[in-house]
DNA sequence: CGACTGATTGATTTCATTCAAATATAGTGG
DNA sequence: CCACTATATTTGAATGAAATCAATCAGTCG
């Protein structure tokens, strides 16, 4: 709806906008040897900004591993209302559905590099590398806890709290490692943020403006946000999903699987 | 908050309100041989209505398998606002957290029978039975898709659509098998439903009344609801999460793991 | 039978949405 | 390089759906 008709998948010669890498380069994620093997079996692909590469209801024939860029995961209601379920970044897996068809759609927010692995091959890999299955299980459990935190946000938080939570989460997000960034780059438009937070574009904009006026943020451009008072922002976001909690949680994950930082996918 | 202080865990001599079974009986779920083995290693326990048996933030020392009754899973904000994440019924697993502490709390809505398995033993079982891990992974992926559907509901549906979705989901829920029941028993109070749908008690009540006046429902008592026009109700609920979709999805799961019908847990 | 809890109904308020307009930003072709 | 167009964002005013505040009603239990 909010986005132009997908111009289909695109070739690889253009360097990735956010990391400069090309198709054959890996952007630093997926350092685990099992995942190297997995990557070797996968097709590499570049997806143009705005293009859909996974569609709710379509046969779930592949799993995807993002190596570069940002994607939005979403569902639509018949009348066009959209819920953005999360933003996937380098290192994340998509398409681990439990049934024959995808349950969510995914589009590139900015040009995305990904590995496309046929589901049939994944089955074989799982048999070959039991640790991979354990890792996927932990990842799925982690995704679930993220989704539950978002349910808390959508069901019970105010607009102000939602926007603050989003910024705090995005700051900690891609690199879950300490410390949360104070300068945020938001590659997605306001409409994506609104649909992620269960708000409208106008409310997101107004709320950001208010946080700016109150001196918590600076907003040099719509896609660049400077967090001036991170502690105050985290306080508004609510004690749950605080950087501290999430970091501790992520820390444990990293000890199990060094070199990886995963987030919300499906 | 909304519930009395948990009167701690209770002994086993009282028969389960909803199934009549006692501690040593299994209520028909967990027919899979691996799960039989799992059950043999677990402590059996009865939890009184209103009692909390899993607490967000506490060390995640056990996983739980419900054999009888209904539990609510929830998270709290510091100021007491509550989000109910789901209702667990017989056959569901709880406590498959990705980090050292539980990320959600669980309370019995009505008296609950459960198996309490030390996490350390689960680790061993996973090594012993690779299929169990695969099954858990599929379950987690399924839970995730349920959570995403709920995010759609919380972020983008109206009160009317939320209540309709809840009723449709509950009708299909416990027994995902066809056909959805027309007579629903709701063991949880209105406050639980409100906190599950991101609404207030009053709005839930008003909405149910309106659906009753419009001839879609009959409400002989607060906990008993008769669905008079299931198709119309499903239409209000929205095409997504329609009985048809969910049933197809569940059907696939059942082919993989006969004798089990799992739902939303964490 | 009162006292208590949970559910329903009513009156009013409020926060976010909707409708509408202005402003900023990015992209394109002359 | 700049005017011009299209798109995204911000801001403003009015509306509305659900929340809040406040009784009333209906079961339960000692």
Coordinates of C-alpha atoms (C1' of nucleotides) in Angstrom, one line a residue:
Chain A
X1 CA 0.0 0.0 0.0
X2 CA 2.3 2.7 1.2
X3 CA 5.0 1.5 -1.2
X4 CA 5.5 1.6 -5.0
X5 CA 4.9 -1.6 -6.9
X6 CA 7.8 -3.9 -6.4
X7 CA 10.2 -3.6 -9.3
X8 CA 11.1 -7.2 -9.0
X9 CA 14.5 -8.6 -8.0
X10 CA 17.5 -6.9 -9.2
X11 CA 21.0 -7.9 -10.2
X12 CA 24.1 -7.6 -8.1
X13 CA 26.4 -5.1 -9.5
X14 CA 25.3 -2.2 -7.3
X15 CA 27.1 -1.9 -4.0
X16 CA 24.9 -2.1 -0.9
X17 CA 23.9 1.4 0.2
X18 CA 24.5 0.8 3.9
X19 CA 27.6 -1.4 3.9
X20 CA 29.2 -1.0 0.5
X21 CA 29.5 -4.8 0.2
X22 CA 28.7 -6.6 -3.1
X23 CA 27.0 -9.9 -3.6
X24 CA 29.9 -12.1 -2.9
X25 CA 30.9 -10.3 0.2
X26 CA 29.4 -11.1 3.6
X27 CA 28.8 -8.1 5.7
X28 CA 30.3 -9.5 8.9
X29 CA 27.4 -11.6 10.1
X30 CA 27.2 -15.4 10.0
X31 CA 30.6 -16.1 11.2
X32 CA 29.6 -19.5 12.6
X33 CA 31.1 -22.4 10.6
X34 CA 27.7 -24.1 10.3
X35 CA 26.3 -21.0 8.8
X36 CA 29.3 -20.8 6.4
X37 CA 28.3 -24.2 5.1
X38 CA 24.7 -23.1 5.0
X39 CA 25.7 -20.0 3.1
X40 CA 27.6 -22.1 0.6
X41 CA 24.4 -23.9 -0.4
X42 CA 22.4 -20.8 -0.7
X43 CA 21.8 -18.5 -3.7
X44 CA 23.0 -15.0 -3.2
X45 CA 20.7 -12.3 -4.2
X46 CA 20.2 -8.5 -4.1
X47 CA 16.7 -7.1 -3.5
X48 CA 16.0 -3.5 -4.6
X49 CA 14.5 -1.1 -2.1
X50 CA 10.8 -1.5 -1.9
X51 CA 10.8 -5.0 -3.5
X52 CA 9.0 -7.9 -1.8
X53 CA 11.0 -11.1 -1.5
X54 CA 8.7 -13.1 0.7
X55 CA 4.9 -13.1 0.5
X56 CA 2.4 -14.2 3.1
X57 CA 0.4 -17.2 1.8
X58 CA 2.9 -18.2 -0.9
X59 CA 4.5 -21.7 -0.6
X60 CA 7.4 -21.5 1.8
X61 CA 10.1 -22.8 -0.5
X62 CA 13.1 -21.0 0.9
X63 CA 14.6 -19.6 4.1
X64 CA 16.4 -16.3 3.9
X65 CA 19.5 -15.1 5.6
X66 CA 20.1 -11.3 5.5
X67 CA 23.7 -10.3 5.0
X68 CA 23.2 -6.6 4.4
X69 CA 20.5 -4.0 4.5
X70 CA 17.1 -3.8 6.3
X71 CA 13.8 -5.5 5.6
X72 CA 10.4 -5.0 7.0
X73 CA 8.2 -8.0 8.0
X74 CA 4.5 -7.4 7.9
X75 CA 1.0 -8.8 7.6
X76 CA -2.0 -7.2 5.8
X77 CA -5.7 -7.2 6.5
X78 CA -8.0 -7.6 3.5
X79 CA -8.8 -3.9 3.6
X80 CA -5.2 -2.9 3.4
X81 CA -4.5 -2.2 7.1
X82 CA -0.9 -3.2 7.7
X83 CA 1.0 -4.4 10.8
X84 CA 4.8 -4.3 10.6
X85 CA 6.0 -7.1 12.8
X86 CA 9.6 -6.2 12.9
X87 CA 12.6 -5.0 11.0
X88 CA 15.3 -7.6 10.0
X89 CA 18.9 -6.7 9.7
X90 CA 22.1 -8.4 8.7
X91 CA 22.5 -11.8 10.4
X92 CA 18.8 -12.5 10.7
X93 CA 16.9 -15.5 9.4
X94 CA 13.5 -15.2 7.8
X95 CA 11.1 -17.8 6.6
X96 CA 11.3 -20.4 9.4
X97 CA 7.5 -21.0 9.1
X98 CA 5.8 -23.9 10.8
X99 CA 3.5 -24.6 7.9
X100 CA 3.7 -24.9 4.1
X101 CA 3.1 -21.3 3.3
X102 CA 4.8 -18.1 4.7
X103 CA 2.8 -16.5 7.4
X104 CA 4.3 -13.0 6.9
X105 CA 5.6 -10.9 4.0
X106 CA 8.9 -9.3 3.7
X107 CA 10.1 -6.3 1.7
X108 CA 13.5 -4.5 1.4
X109 CA 13.5 -1.1 3.2
X110 CA 16.8 -0.3 1.6
X111 CA 18.7 -2.5 -0.9
X112 CA 19.2 -5.9 0.8
X113 CA 21.7 -8.7 0.3
X114 CA 20.4 -12.1 1.2
X115 CA 21.1 -15.8 0.9
X116 CA 18.2 -17.8 -0.4
X117 CA 18.3 -21.4 0.8
X118 CA 15.8 -24.0 -0.5
X119 CA 13.9 -25.4 2.5
X120 CA 14.7 -29.0 1.3
X121 CA 18.4 -28.3 1.8
X122 CA 17.8 -26.9 5.2
X123 CA 16.2 -30.2 6.2
X124 CA 19.3 -32.0 5.2
X125 CA 21.6 -29.5 7.0
X126 CA 19.6 -30.0 10.2
X127 CA 20.2 -33.7 10.1
X128 CA 23.9 -33.1 9.4
X129 CA 24.4 -30.5 12.1
X130 CA 22.4 -31.1 15.2
X131 CA 23.9 -27.9 16.7
X132 CA 22.2 -25.9 14.0
X133 CA 18.9 -27.1 15.1
X134 CA 19.6 -26.2 18.7
X135 CA 20.7 -22.8 17.5
X136 CA 17.5 -22.3 15.5
X137 CA 15.4 -23.3 18.4
X138 CA 17.1 -20.8 20.6
X139 CA 16.7 -18.2 18.0
X140 CA 13.0 -19.0 17.6
X141 CA 12.5 -18.7 21.4
X142 CA 14.3 -15.4 21.3
X143 CA 12.2 -14.1 18.5
X144 CA 9.1 -15.2 20.5
X145 CA 10.2 -13.2 23.5
X146 CA 10.7 -10.2 21.3
X147 CA 7.3 -10.6 19.8
X148 CA 5.8 -10.8 23.3
X149 CA 7.5 -7.6 24.3
X150 CA 6.0 -6.0 21.3
X151 CA 2.5 -7.3 22.3
X152 CA 3.0 -5.5 25.6
X153 CA 3.8 -2.4 23.6
X154 CA 0.9 -2.7 21.2
X155 CA -1.7 -3.6 23.9
X156 CA -0.8 -1.4 26.8
X157 CA 1.7 1.4 26.1
X158 CA 0.9 5.0 25.1
X159 CA 2.1 6.6 21.9
X160 CA 4.9 8.3 23.8
X161 CA 6.0 5.1 25.3
X162 CA 5.8 3.2 22.0
X163 CA 8.0 5.7 20.2
X164 CA 10.5 5.8 23.0
X165 CA 10.6 2.0 23.1
X166 CA 11.2 1.9 19.4
X167 CA 14.1 4.3 19.6
X168 CA 15.6 2.5 22.5
X169 CA 15.1 -0.9 20.8
X170 CA 16.6 0.3 17.5
X171 CA 19.6 1.8 19.3
X172 CA 20.3 -1.6 20.9
X173 CA 18.9 -3.6 18.0
X174 CA 21.4 -4.4 15.2
X175 CA 24.4 -4.5 17.4
X176 CA 22.9 -5.9 20.6
X177 CA 26.3 -5.4 22.1
X178 CA 27.0 -2.5 24.4
X179 CA 26.8 0.4 24.3
X180 CA 23.5 1.5 22.6
X181 CA 24.2 4.0 19.9
X182 CA 23.4 7.6 20.6
X183 CA 23.2 8.4 16.9
X184 CA 20.5 6.5 15.1
X185 CA 20.0 6.0 11.4
X186 CA 16.4 5.0 10.6
X187 CA 16.3 3.6 7.0
X188 CA 12.5 3.1 7.1
X189 CA 9.9 5.9 6.4
X190 CA 7.6 7.1 9.1
X191 CA 4.8 5.0 7.8
X192 CA 6.7 1.8 8.6
X193 CA 7.4 3.0 12.1
X194 CA 3.7 3.9 12.5
X195 CA 2.6 0.5 11.3
X196 CA 5.2 -1.2 13.6
X197 CA 3.9 0.7 16.7
X198 CA 0.2 0.5 15.9
X199 CA 0.0 4.3 15.4
X200 CA -0.5 6.7 12.5
X201 CA 2.2 8.6 10.7
X202 CA 1.0 11.8 12.2
X203 CA 1.1 10.5 15.7
X204 CA 4.7 9.2 15.3
X205 CA 5.7 12.6 13.8
X206 CA 4.1 14.6 16.6
X207 CA 5.5 12.4 19.3
X208 CA 9.1 12.7 17.9
X209 CA 8.6 16.4 17.7
X210 CA 7.6 16.6 21.3
X211 CA 10.5 14.5 22.4
X212 CA 12.8 16.9 20.5
X213 CA 11.2 20.0 22.0
X214 CA 11.6 18.4 25.5
X215 CA 15.3 18.0 24.7
X216 CA 15.5 14.2 24.7
X217 CA 16.3 14.0 21.0
X218 CA 17.8 16.0 18.1
X219 CA 16.4 15.3 14.6
X220 CA 18.9 16.7 12.1
X221 CA 16.9 14.9 9.3
X222 CA 13.9 12.6 9.3
X223 CA 16.2 9.5 9.1
X224 CA 18.8 10.7 11.5
X225 CA 18.1 10.9 15.2
X226 CA 20.4 11.8 18.0
X227 CA 19.5 10.5 21.5
X228 CA 20.5 13.3 23.8
X229 CA 19.2 11.9 27.1
X230 CA 19.2 8.1 26.7
X231 CA 18.4 7.4 30.4
X232 CA 15.3 9.6 30.3
X233 CA 14.2 8.0 27.0
X234 CA 14.6 4.5 28.4
X235 CA 12.6 5.6 31.5
X236 CA 9.7 6.6 29.2
X237 CA 10.0 3.4 27.2
X238 CA 9.3 1.5 30.4
X239 CA 11.4 -0.7 32.6
X240 CA 10.7 -3.8 30.4
X241 CA 12.7 -4.0 27.3
X242 CA 15.2 -1.7 28.9
X243 CA 18.7 -1.8 27.3
X244 CA 20.0 -3.5 30.5
X245 CA 17.6 -6.4 30.3
X246 CA 18.0 -7.0 26.6
X247 CA 21.7 -6.7 26.7
X248 CA 22.0 -9.2 29.5
X249 CA 19.8 -11.6 27.4
X250 CA 21.8 -11.0 24.3
X251 CA 25.0 -11.4 26.2
X252 CA 24.0 -15.0 27.0
X253 CA 23.2 -15.7 23.4
X254 CA 26.5 -14.4 22.2
X255 CA 28.3 -16.6 24.6
X256 CA 26.6 -19.6 23.0
X257 CA 27.1 -18.4 19.5
X258 CA 29.8 -15.9 19.1
X259 CA 29.8 -13.6 16.1
X260 CA 26.0 -13.5 15.7
X261 CA 23.4 -11.0 16.7
X262 CA 19.9 -11.9 15.7
X263 CA 16.6 -10.1 16.1
X264 CA 13.0 -10.3 15.1
X265 CA 12.1 -12.6 12.2
X266 CA 9.7 -15.3 11.2
Chain B
X1 CA -3.1 -6.7 40.5
X2 CA -6.4 -7.9 39.3
X3 CA -6.0 -11.2 41.0
X4 CA -5.7 -12.3 44.7
X5 CA -2.3 -12.9 46.1
X6 CA -1.2 -16.4 44.9
X7 CA -2.1 -18.9 47.6
X8 CA 1.0 -20.9 46.6
X9 CA 1.0 -24.3 45.0
X10 CA -1.5 -26.8 46.3
X11 CA -1.7 -30.5 46.8
X12 CA -3.2 -32.9 44.4
X13 CA -6.2 -34.5 46.0
X14 CA -8.8 -32.2 44.3
X15 CA -10.0 -33.4 41.0
X16 CA -9.5 -31.1 38.1
X17 CA -12.5 -28.9 37.6
X18 CA -12.6 -29.2 33.8
X19 CA -11.5 -32.7 33.2
X20 CA -12.0 -34.5 36.5
X21 CA -8.6 -36.1 36.3
X22 CA -6.2 -36.3 39.2
X23 CA -2.5 -35.9 39.5
X24 CA -1.5 -39.3 38.2
X25 CA -3.8 -39.1 35.2
X26 CA -3.0 -37.5 32.0
X27 CA -5.8 -35.6 30.4
X28 CA -5.4 -37.1 26.9
X29 CA -2.6 -34.8 25.7
X30 CA 1.0 -35.8 25.2
X31 CA 0.4 -39.1 23.4
X32 CA 3.8 -39.0 21.7
X33 CA 6.2 -41.6 23.0
X34 CA 9.0 -39.0 23.4
X35 CA 6.7 -36.9 25.5
X36 CA 5.8 -40.0 27.5
X37 CA 9.4 -40.3 28.4
X38 CA 9.6 -36.7 29.1
X39 CA 6.6 -36.9 31.4
X40 CA 8.2 -39.8 33.3
X41 CA 11.1 -37.5 34.2
X42 CA 8.8 -34.7 35.3
X43 CA 7.2 -33.8 38.6
X44 CA 3.5 -33.8 38.5
X45 CA 1.8 -30.9 40.2
X46 CA -1.6 -29.2 40.7
X47 CA -1.8 -25.5 40.8
X48 CA -4.8 -23.8 42.4
X49 CA -6.9 -21.3 40.5
X50 CA -5.2 -17.8 40.6
X51 CA -1.8 -19.2 41.7
X52 CA 1.3 -18.2 39.8
X53 CA 3.6 -21.0 38.8
X54 CA 6.1 -19.2 36.6
X55 CA 7.3 -15.6 37.2
X56 CA 8.9 -13.2 34.7
X57 CA 12.5 -12.5 35.8
X58 CA 12.9 -15.6 38.0
X59 CA 15.6 -18.2 37.0
X60 CA 14.2 -20.4 34.3
X61 CA 14.8 -23.7 36.1
X62 CA 11.9 -25.7 34.7
X63 CA 9.8 -26.2 31.6
X64 CA 6.1 -26.9 32.1
X65 CA 3.7 -29.2 30.3
X66 CA 0.1 -28.5 30.9
X67 CA -2.1 -31.6 31.1
X68 CA -5.3 -30.1 32.3
X69 CA -6.9 -26.7 32.9
X70 CA -6.2 -23.3 31.6
X71 CA -3.4 -20.8 32.4
X72 CA -2.8 -17.2 31.4
X73 CA 0.6 -16.0 30.3
X74 CA 1.3 -12.3 30.9
X75 CA 3.8 -9.6 31.3
X76 CA 3.5 -6.5 33.6
X77 CA 4.7 -3.0 33.3
X78 CA 6.2 -1.4 36.5
X79 CA 3.0 0.6 37.1
X80 CA 0.8 -2.5 37.0
X81 CA -0.5 -2.5 33.4
X82 CA -0.8 -6.0 32.2
X83 CA -0.7 -7.7 28.8
X84 CA -2.0 -11.2 28.6
X85 CA 0.0 -12.9 25.9
X86 CA -2.1 -16.0 25.6
X87 CA -4.0 -18.7 27.3
X88 CA -2.4 -22.1 27.6
X89 CA -4.4 -25.3 27.6
X90 CA -3.7 -29.0 27.9
X91 CA -0.9 -30.2 25.7
X92 CA 1.0 -26.9 25.7
X93 CA 4.6 -26.3 26.8
X94 CA 5.7 -23.3 28.8
X95 CA 9.0 -22.0 29.8
X96 CA 11.1 -22.5 26.7
X97 CA 12.9 -19.3 27.2
X98 CA 16.0 -18.3 25.4
X99 CA 17.7 -16.8 28.4
X100 CA 18.4 -17.7 32.0
X101 CA 15.2 -16.2 33.3
X102 CA 11.6 -16.5 32.3
X103 CA 10.4 -13.7 30.1
X104 CA 6.8 -14.1 31.0
X105 CA 4.7 -15.1 34.0
X106 CA 2.0 -17.7 34.2
X107 CA -1.0 -18.2 36.5
X108 CA -3.7 -20.8 36.6
X109 CA -7.0 -19.5 35.5
X110 CA -8.7 -22.6 36.8
X111 CA -7.1 -25.5 38.7
X112 CA -4.2 -26.7 36.5
X113 CA -2.4 -30.0 36.3
X114 CA 1.1 -29.8 34.9
X115 CA 4.4 -31.6 34.5
X116 CA 7.4 -29.7 35.9
X117 CA 10.6 -30.8 34.2
X118 CA 14.0 -29.4 35.3
X119 CA 15.7 -27.6 32.4
X120 CA 18.8 -29.7 32.9
X121 CA 17.0 -32.9 32.1
X122 CA 15.5 -31.3 29.0
X123 CA 19.0 -30.7 27.7
X124 CA 19.7 -34.4 28.1
X125 CA 16.5 -35.4 26.4
X126 CA 17.2 -33.2 23.5
X127 CA 20.5 -35.0 23.0
X128 CA 18.8 -38.3 23.3
X129 CA 15.9 -37.6 21.0
X130 CA 16.7 -35.4 18.1
X131 CA 13.1 -35.6 16.9
X132 CA 12.1 -33.8 20.1
X133 CA 14.2 -30.9 19.2
X134 CA 12.7 -30.7 15.8
X135 CA 9.3 -30.9 17.3
X136 CA 10.1 -28.1 19.7
X137 CA 11.4 -26.0 16.9
X138 CA 8.2 -26.4 14.9
X139 CA 6.2 -25.6 18.0
X140 CA 8.2 -22.5 18.6
X141 CA 7.8 -21.4 15.0
X142 CA 4.1 -22.0 15.3
X143 CA 3.9 -20.0 18.6
X144 CA 5.7 -17.2 16.8
X145 CA 3.1 -17.1 14.0
X146 CA 0.3 -17.0 16.6
X147 CA 2.1 -14.1 18.3
X148 CA 2.4 -12.3 15.0
X149 CA -1.3 -12.7 14.3
X150 CA -2.0 -11.2 17.8
X151 CA 0.3 -8.3 17.0
X152 CA -1.9 -7.7 13.9
X153 CA -4.9 -7.7 16.2
X154 CA -3.4 -5.4 18.9
X155 CA -1.9 -2.9 16.4
X156 CA -4.6 -2.6 13.8
X157 CA -8.0 -4.2 14.7
X158 CA -11.0 -2.4 16.2
X159 CA -12.5 -3.5 19.5
X160 CA -15.3 -5.2 17.7
X161 CA -12.8 -7.1 15.5
X162 CA -10.7 -8.0 18.5
X163 CA -13.5 -9.5 20.4
X164 CA -14.8 -11.4 17.4
X165 CA -11.2 -12.7 16.7
X166 CA -10.9 -13.9 20.3
X167 CA -14.1 -15.8 20.2
X168 CA -13.3 -17.4 16.8
X169 CA -9.8 -18.2 18.0
X170 CA -11.1 -19.7 21.3
X171 CA -13.6 -21.8 19.4
X172 CA -10.9 -23.3 17.3
X173 CA -8.2 -23.1 19.9
X174 CA -7.9 -26.0 22.3
X175 CA -9.1 -28.6 19.9
X176 CA -7.7 -27.2 16.6
X177 CA -9.5 -30.0 14.9
X178 CA -12.6 -29.3 12.9
X179 CA -15.2 -28.2 13.5
X180 CA -15.0 -25.1 15.7
X181 CA -17.3 -25.3 18.7
X182 CA -20.4 -23.3 18.7
X183 CA -20.8 -23.4 22.4
X184 CA -17.8 -21.8 24.2
X185 CA -16.8 -22.0 27.8
X186 CA -14.6 -19.1 28.8
X187 CA -12.9 -20.0 32.1
X188 CA -11.2 -16.6 32.4
X189 CA -12.8 -13.5 33.7
X190 CA -13.5 -10.4 31.6
X191 CA -10.3 -8.7 32.9
X192 CA -8.2 -11.4 31.3
X193 CA -9.9 -11.1 28.0
X194 CA -9.5 -7.3 28.1
X195 CA -5.8 -7.5 28.9
X196 CA -5.4 -10.1 26.1
X197 CA -7.1 -7.9 23.6
X198 CA -5.5 -4.6 24.7
X199 CA -8.9 -3.3 25.8
X200 CA -10.7 -2.5 29.1
X201 CA -13.2 -4.7 30.8
X202 CA -16.0 -2.3 30.0
X203 CA -15.2 -2.3 26.3
X204 CA -15.2 -6.1 26.2
X205 CA -18.5 -6.2 28.0
X206 CA -20.1 -3.6 25.8
X207 CA -18.8 -5.3 22.6
X208 CA -20.1 -8.7 23.7
X209 CA -23.5 -7.1 24.5
X210 CA -23.7 -5.5 21.1
X211 CA -22.8 -8.8 19.3
X212 CA -25.6 -10.4 21.4
X213 CA -28.1 -7.7 20.5
X214 CA -27.2 -8.1 16.8
X215 CA -28.0 -11.8 17.1
X216 CA -24.5 -13.1 16.5
X217 CA -24.2 -14.5 20.0
X218 CA -26.2 -15.8 23.0
X219 CA -24.7 -15.3 26.4
X220 CA -26.5 -17.5 28.9
X221 CA -23.9 -16.7 31.6
X222 CA -20.7 -14.6 31.5
X223 CA -18.6 -17.7 31.1
X224 CA -20.9 -19.4 28.5
X225 CA -21.2 -18.1 25.0
X226 CA -23.2 -19.5 22.2
X227 CA -22.0 -18.6 18.7
X228 CA -25.2 -18.3 16.7
X229 CA -23.8 -17.0 13.4
X230 CA -20.2 -18.3 13.1
X231 CA -19.7 -17.1 9.6
X232 CA -20.7 -13.6 10.3
X233 CA -18.5 -13.6 13.4
X234 CA -15.5 -14.9 11.4
X235 CA -16.2 -12.1 8.8
X236 CA -15.9 -9.5 11.5
X237 CA -12.8 -11.1 12.9
X238 CA -11.1 -10.5 9.6
X239 CA -10.0 -12.9 6.9
X240 CA -6.6 -13.5 8.6
X241 CA -6.7 -16.0 11.4
X242 CA -9.9 -17.4 9.9
X243 CA -10.8 -20.8 11.1
X244 CA -10.0 -22.1 7.6
X245 CA -6.4 -20.9 7.6
X246 CA -5.7 -21.9 11.1
X247 CA -7.2 -25.3 10.5
X248 CA -5.2 -26.0 7.5
X249 CA -2.0 -25.0 9.3
X250 CA -2.9 -27.1 12.3
X251 CA -3.8 -30.0 10.0
X252 CA -0.2 -30.0 8.8
X253 CA 1.1 -30.0 12.3
X254 CA -1.0 -32.9 13.3
X255 CA 0.2 -35.0 10.4
X256 CA 3.7 -34.5 11.7
X257 CA 2.9 -35.2 15.4
X258 CA -0.4 -37.0 15.8
X259 CA -2.1 -36.8 19.1
X260 CA -1.0 -33.3 19.9
X261 CA -2.6 -29.9 19.6
X262 CA -0.4 -27.1 20.8
X263 CA -1.0 -23.4 21.0
X264 CA 0.5 -20.2 22.4
X265 CA 3.2 -20.5 25.0
X266 CA 6.7 -19.3 25.9
Chain C
dC1 C1' -29.8 -12.6 54.5
dG2 C1' -26.1 -9.0 53.9
dA3 C1' -21.2 -8.5 52.0
dC4 C1' -18.3 -9.4 48.3
dT5 C1' -16.8 -10.0 43.7
dG6 C1' -17.5 -9.8 38.9
dA7 C1' -20.3 -8.0 35.0
dT8 C1' -23.1 -4.7 32.8
dT9 C1' -24.7 -0.2 31.7
dG10 C1' -24.5 4.9 31.6
dA11 C1' -22.1 9.7 31.3
dT12 C1' -18.1 12.0 30.4
dT13 C1' -13.3 12.6 29.0
dT14 C1' -9.2 11.9 26.5
dC15 C1' -5.8 10.3 23.5
dA16 C1' -5.1 9.2 19.2
dT17 C1' -7.1 9.4 14.6
dT18 C1' -8.9 11.7 10.7
dC19 C1' -9.1 15.4 7.6
dA20 C1' -6.7 19.2 5.7
dA21 C1' -2.9 22.1 4.7
dA22 C1' 1.9 23.7 4.7
dT23 C1' 6.7 22.6 4.5
dA24 C1' 10.6 20.0 3.6
dT25 C1' 13.2 16.5 0.8
dA26 C1' 14.6 13.9 -3.1
dG27 C1' 14.6 13.0 -7.8
dT28 C1' 14.5 14.5 -12.9
dG29 C1' 15.3 16.6 -17.0
dG30 C1' 16.3 20.9 -19.2
Chain D
dC1 C1' 23.0 24.2 -11.6
dC2 C1' 18.4 25.0 -11.1
dA3 C1' 13.5 24.9 -11.7
dC4 C1' 9.9 21.6 -11.3
dT5 C1' 7.5 17.5 -9.8
dA6 C1' 6.5 13.9 -6.7
dT7 C1' 6.9 12.1 -2.2
dA8 C1' 7.6 12.3 2.7
dT9 C1' 7.2 14.8 6.8
dT10 C1' 5.4 18.1 9.8
dT11 C1' 1.8 20.9 11.8
dG12 C1' -3.1 22.3 12.7
dA13 C1' -8.2 21.7 13.7
dA14 C1' -12.0 18.7 14.3
dT15 C1' -13.7 14.1 15.2
dG16 C1' -14.3 9.8 17.2
dA17 C1' -13.4 5.2 19.5
dA18 C1' -12.2 3.6 23.5
dA19 C1' -11.0 4.8 28.3
dT20 C1' -12.3 6.5 32.6
dC21 C1' -15.4 7.6 36.2
dA22 C1' -19.5 6.1 38.4
dA23 C1' -23.6 3.4 39.4
dT24 C1' -26.3 -0.6 39.0
dC25 C1' -27.2 -5.4 38.6
dA26 C1' -26.3 -10.4 39.2
dG27 C1' -24.4 -14.1 41.2
dT28 C1' -21.6 -16.5 45.5
dC29 C1' -20.5 -17.5 49.8
dG30 C1' -20.0 -17.3 54.7

